[in-house]
């Protein structure tokens, strides 16, 4: 049976089709989910894609967090459903308190779009098992509100528990504390990151690399072997 991975579209989402394509390339079936529907259509995992949900009014992800689909998603994520939040999806996950901390505007106050070097810090989550810890990868990054912040207790806890999933290398593009590019929850089923792996899944587009494809092959293998 083919694994089914849902991709939620909010008003202002712009990477849902790219994410669906990445899922298809990995060998799973993408399932379109609309933000107003509470039904997750019995998917095996969910991706909250990038974009500017509700125009990033109030705060990035702050309104999307209250969309009807999130009620079901929060409940099922806490029960173990694998969830990946990419860029705006990461922001929504922090607003929904599925991941700790929050996202603020880039410290240089400008939108940034670049090919970003990362180090994989945690290869044990549902979305990262096809990487190796310490592996260096390049993933496209594009954001205005990508500065990850948290209080010192939370930062220390994330570091001590190995829950920093990805870290910026060579250049911190937005002023994120501890150079954090992505984190995971305690169970490892919920992961959020600012860079866009769906833009690095085939050599003819995006960065010309396939460094982002292991996100989608990792979850596929987990679901198939579950």
Tab-separated table of C-alpha atoms in Angstrom:
chain	number	residue	atom	x	y	z
A	1	UNK	CA	0.000	0.000	0.000
A	2	UNK	CA	1.354	3.428	-0.982
A	3	UNK	CA	2.038	5.827	1.876
A	4	UNK	CA	-0.203	8.906	1.774
A	5	UNK	CA	1.272	12.238	2.869
A	6	UNK	CA	-1.007	15.243	3.257
A	7	UNK	CA	0.016	18.768	2.279
A	8	UNK	CA	-2.018	21.550	3.894
A	9	UNK	CA	-2.842	24.649	1.851
A	10	UNK	CA	-3.672	27.867	3.706
A	11	UNK	CA	-4.613	31.200	2.096
A	12	UNK	CA	-1.196	32.508	1.064
A	13	UNK	CA	0.557	29.135	0.792
A	14	UNK	CA	2.797	29.058	-2.266
A	15	UNK	CA	4.881	25.885	-2.026
A	16	UNK	CA	2.123	23.299	-1.773
A	17	UNK	CA	2.513	22.066	-5.362
A	18	UNK	CA	6.299	21.864	-5.017
A	19	UNK	CA	5.888	19.860	-1.836
A	20	UNK	CA	3.413	17.514	-3.466
A	21	UNK	CA	5.885	16.961	-6.305
A	22	UNK	CA	8.698	16.173	-3.850
A	23	UNK	CA	6.470	13.612	-2.119
A	24	UNK	CA	5.618	12.025	-5.458
A	25	UNK	CA	9.287	11.855	-6.478
A	26	UNK	CA	10.078	10.055	-3.215
A	27	UNK	CA	7.501	7.403	-4.072
A	28	UNK	CA	4.587	8.378	-1.824
A	29	UNK	CA	1.139	9.690	-2.698
A	30	UNK	CA	0.569	13.402	-1.995
A	31	UNK	CA	-2.874	14.297	-0.648
A	32	UNK	CA	-4.108	17.888	-0.836
A	33	UNK	CA	-5.609	19.130	2.447
A	34	UNK	CA	-7.566	22.386	2.741
A	35	UNK	CA	-7.150	24.513	5.855
A	36	UNK	CA	-10.894	24.780	6.526
A	37	UNK	CA	-11.407	21.020	6.681
A	38	UNK	CA	-10.857	19.121	9.910
A	39	UNK	CA	-10.672	15.817	8.027
A	40	UNK	CA	-7.067	14.737	7.370
A	41	UNK	CA	-8.335	12.069	4.944
A	42	UNK	CA	-6.577	9.284	6.849
A	43	UNK	CA	-3.105	10.340	5.688
A	44	UNK	CA	-0.017	8.743	7.203
A	45	UNK	CA	1.892	12.016	7.657
A	46	UNK	CA	1.389	15.745	7.060
A	47	UNK	CA	3.523	18.572	5.677
A	48	UNK	CA	2.775	22.205	6.461
A	49	UNK	CA	4.317	23.911	3.446
A	50	UNK	CA	5.950	27.270	2.978
A	51	UNK	CA	4.385	30.556	1.971
A	52	UNK	CA	2.784	33.499	3.728
A	53	UNK	CA	-0.397	32.164	5.322
A	54	UNK	CA	-2.915	34.966	5.800
A	55	UNK	CA	-0.266	37.408	4.595
A	56	UNK	CA	1.746	36.916	7.800
A	57	UNK	CA	-0.580	39.363	9.534
A	58	UNK	CA	-0.154	39.705	13.305
A	59	UNK	CA	2.798	37.285	13.237
A	60	UNK	CA	3.886	34.693	10.714
A	61	UNK	CA	1.676	31.632	11.268
A	62	UNK	CA	-0.365	33.248	14.038
A	63	UNK	CA	-3.710	33.149	12.197
A	64	UNK	CA	-3.136	29.857	10.369
A	65	UNK	CA	-2.607	28.191	13.723
A	66	UNK	CA	-6.377	28.640	14.347
A	67	UNK	CA	-7.534	27.129	11.045
A	68	UNK	CA	-9.925	24.169	11.562
A	69	UNK	CA	-7.427	21.676	10.158
A	70	UNK	CA	-5.028	22.511	12.982
A	71	UNK	CA	-7.396	21.229	15.667
A	72	UNK	CA	-7.180	17.744	14.189
A	73	UNK	CA	-3.507	18.068	13.344
A	74	UNK	CA	-2.481	19.095	16.855
A	75	UNK	CA	-4.405	16.212	18.384
A	76	UNK	CA	-2.965	13.638	15.991
A	77	UNK	CA	0.580	15.029	16.159
A	78	UNK	CA	0.509	14.626	19.924
A	79	UNK	CA	-0.595	11.026	19.328
A	80	UNK	CA	2.378	10.364	17.043
A	81	UNK	CA	1.379	11.497	13.538
A	82	UNK	CA	4.556	12.589	11.676
A	83	UNK	CA	4.401	16.305	10.817
A	84	UNK	CA	6.944	18.396	8.915
A	85	UNK	CA	6.747	22.197	8.940
A	86	UNK	CA	8.719	23.989	6.241
A	87	UNK	CA	9.367	27.744	6.633
A	88	UNK	CA	5.839	29.112	7.220
A	89	UNK	CA	4.935	25.605	8.362
A	90	UNK	CA	7.676	25.829	11.001
A	91	UNK	CA	6.259	29.167	12.112
A	92	UNK	CA	2.783	27.617	12.402
A	93	UNK	CA	4.153	24.713	14.464
A	94	UNK	CA	5.670	27.117	16.986
A	95	UNK	CA	2.446	29.146	17.139
A	96	UNK	CA	0.553	25.897	17.773
A	97	UNK	CA	3.052	24.945	20.503
A	98	UNK	CA	3.879	21.676	18.782
A	99	UNK	CA	7.444	22.990	18.763
A	100	UNK	CA	8.958	25.343	21.355
A	101	UNK	CA	10.234	28.844	20.765
A	102	UNK	CA	9.113	31.324	18.157
A	103	UNK	CA	10.048	33.098	14.932
A	104	UNK	CA	10.835	36.792	14.582
A	105	UNK	CA	11.813	39.013	11.675
A	106	UNK	CA	15.291	38.548	10.254
A	107	UNK	CA	17.822	40.566	12.226
A	108	UNK	CA	18.822	42.514	9.081
A	109	UNK	CA	15.130	43.348	8.410
A	110	UNK	CA	15.265	42.138	4.800
A	111	UNK	CA	13.810	39.215	2.905
A	112	UNK	CA	16.553	36.713	2.101
A	113	UNK	CA	16.712	34.109	-0.654
A	114	UNK	CA	19.844	31.980	-1.013
A	115	UNK	CA	21.270	28.491	-1.208
A	116	UNK	CA	22.058	27.745	2.443
A	117	UNK	CA	24.604	25.328	3.880
A	118	UNK	CA	23.338	23.278	6.836
A	119	UNK	CA	24.654	20.601	9.147
A	120	UNK	CA	22.400	17.702	10.070
A	121	UNK	CA	22.481	17.482	13.853
A	122	UNK	CA	19.787	14.863	14.458
A	123	UNK	CA	19.368	11.970	12.014
A	124	UNK	CA	17.000	10.064	14.260
A	125	UNK	CA	13.696	11.843	13.614
A	126	UNK	CA	10.907	10.535	11.410
A	127	UNK	CA	12.000	12.960	8.690
A	128	UNK	CA	15.811	12.693	8.842
A	129	UNK	CA	16.821	9.023	8.970
A	130	UNK	CA	18.185	9.066	5.414
A	131	UNK	CA	20.787	11.600	6.547
A	132	UNK	CA	23.734	10.978	8.835
A	133	UNK	CA	24.528	13.088	11.877
A	134	UNK	CA	27.143	15.674	10.965
A	135	UNK	CA	26.315	15.554	7.252
A	136	UNK	CA	26.595	18.898	5.463
A	137	UNK	CA	23.893	19.722	2.932
A	138	UNK	CA	22.731	22.670	0.841
A	139	UNK	CA	19.045	23.638	0.942
A	140	UNK	CA	17.398	26.778	-0.533
A	141	UNK	CA	16.233	29.357	2.010
A	142	UNK	CA	13.720	32.164	1.500
A	143	UNK	CA	12.126	34.064	4.355
A	144	UNK	CA	11.417	37.371	6.017
A	145	UNK	CA	10.657	36.061	9.505
A	146	UNK	CA	13.197	33.306	9.972
A	147	UNK	CA	14.941	34.254	13.212
A	148	UNK	CA	14.444	31.428	15.682
A	149	UNK	CA	14.278	32.600	19.304
A	150	UNK	CA	13.614	30.972	22.661
A	151	UNK	CA	14.424	31.603	26.292
A	152	UNK	CA	17.707	30.267	27.610
A	153	UNK	CA	16.081	27.364	29.439
A	154	UNK	CA	14.434	26.171	26.216
A	155	UNK	CA	17.652	26.567	24.230
A	156	UNK	CA	19.609	24.606	26.830
A	157	UNK	CA	16.942	21.893	26.855
A	158	UNK	CA	16.949	21.598	23.054
A	159	UNK	CA	20.724	21.320	22.985
A	160	UNK	CA	20.934	18.859	25.881
A	161	UNK	CA	18.263	16.583	24.397
A	162	UNK	CA	19.679	16.654	20.874
A	163	UNK	CA	16.566	18.300	19.512
A	164	UNK	CA	18.338	20.781	17.269
A	165	UNK	CA	17.791	18.994	13.969
A	166	UNK	CA	19.669	21.365	11.645
A	167	UNK	CA	22.130	24.186	12.126
A	168	UNK	CA	23.253	26.947	9.778
A	169	UNK	CA	26.869	26.683	8.651
A	170	UNK	CA	29.274	29.387	7.422
A	171	UNK	CA	26.594	32.088	7.571
A	172	UNK	CA	23.636	32.729	9.860
A	173	UNK	CA	21.093	34.205	7.433
A	174	UNK	CA	18.570	35.594	9.912
A	175	UNK	CA	20.128	35.867	13.370
A	176	UNK	CA	18.637	32.637	14.722
A	177	UNK	CA	19.900	31.841	18.204
A	178	UNK	CA	22.527	29.088	18.355
A	179	UNK	CA	22.482	29.072	14.516
A	180	UNK	CA	19.347	26.924	14.708
A	181	UNK	CA	17.786	26.133	11.332
A	182	UNK	CA	15.396	23.405	12.485
A	183	UNK	CA	14.261	21.535	15.576
A	184	UNK	CA	12.252	18.471	16.577
A	185	UNK	CA	9.866	17.644	19.373
A	186	UNK	CA	10.741	15.137	22.070
A	187	UNK	CA	9.162	12.197	20.241
A	188	UNK	CA	10.883	12.998	16.946
A	189	UNK	CA	7.690	12.882	14.894
A	190	UNK	CA	7.325	16.664	14.542
A	191	UNK	CA	10.110	18.562	12.764
A	192	UNK	CA	10.264	22.189	11.655
A	193	UNK	CA	12.907	24.010	9.644
A	194	UNK	CA	13.195	27.284	7.765
A	195	UNK	CA	15.011	26.119	4.592
A	196	UNK	CA	12.983	24.492	1.802
A	197	UNK	CA	13.918	20.856	1.087
A	198	UNK	CA	11.150	20.578	-1.519
A	199	UNK	CA	13.208	22.930	-3.718
A	200	UNK	CA	16.180	20.548	-3.707
A	201	UNK	CA	14.784	17.232	-4.903
A	202	UNK	CA	15.894	17.042	-8.552
A	203	UNK	CA	18.988	18.354	-10.344
A	204	UNK	CA	17.209	20.360	-13.056
A	205	UNK	CA	15.479	22.861	-10.759
A	206	UNK	CA	16.178	24.917	-7.661
A	207	UNK	CA	19.721	24.580	-6.373
A	208	UNK	CA	20.612	21.828	-8.839
A	209	UNK	CA	21.074	19.477	-5.884
A	210	UNK	CA	18.947	16.708	-4.395
A	211	UNK	CA	19.950	17.338	-0.773
A	212	UNK	CA	16.299	17.843	0.216
A	213	UNK	CA	14.965	14.542	-1.087
A	214	UNK	CA	15.998	12.505	2.006
A	215	UNK	CA	13.323	14.324	4.027
A	216	UNK	CA	10.688	12.630	1.926
A	217	UNK	CA	12.403	9.275	1.507
A	218	UNK	CA	13.017	9.164	5.283
A	219	UNK	CA	9.346	9.456	6.147
A	220	UNK	CA	8.385	7.041	3.375
A	221	UNK	CA	10.716	4.362	4.760
A	222	UNK	CA	9.420	4.947	8.290
A	223	UNK	CA	5.821	4.559	7.167
A	224	UNK	CA	6.510	1.496	5.047
A	225	UNK	CA	8.448	-0.204	7.854
A	226	UNK	CA	6.032	0.797	10.623
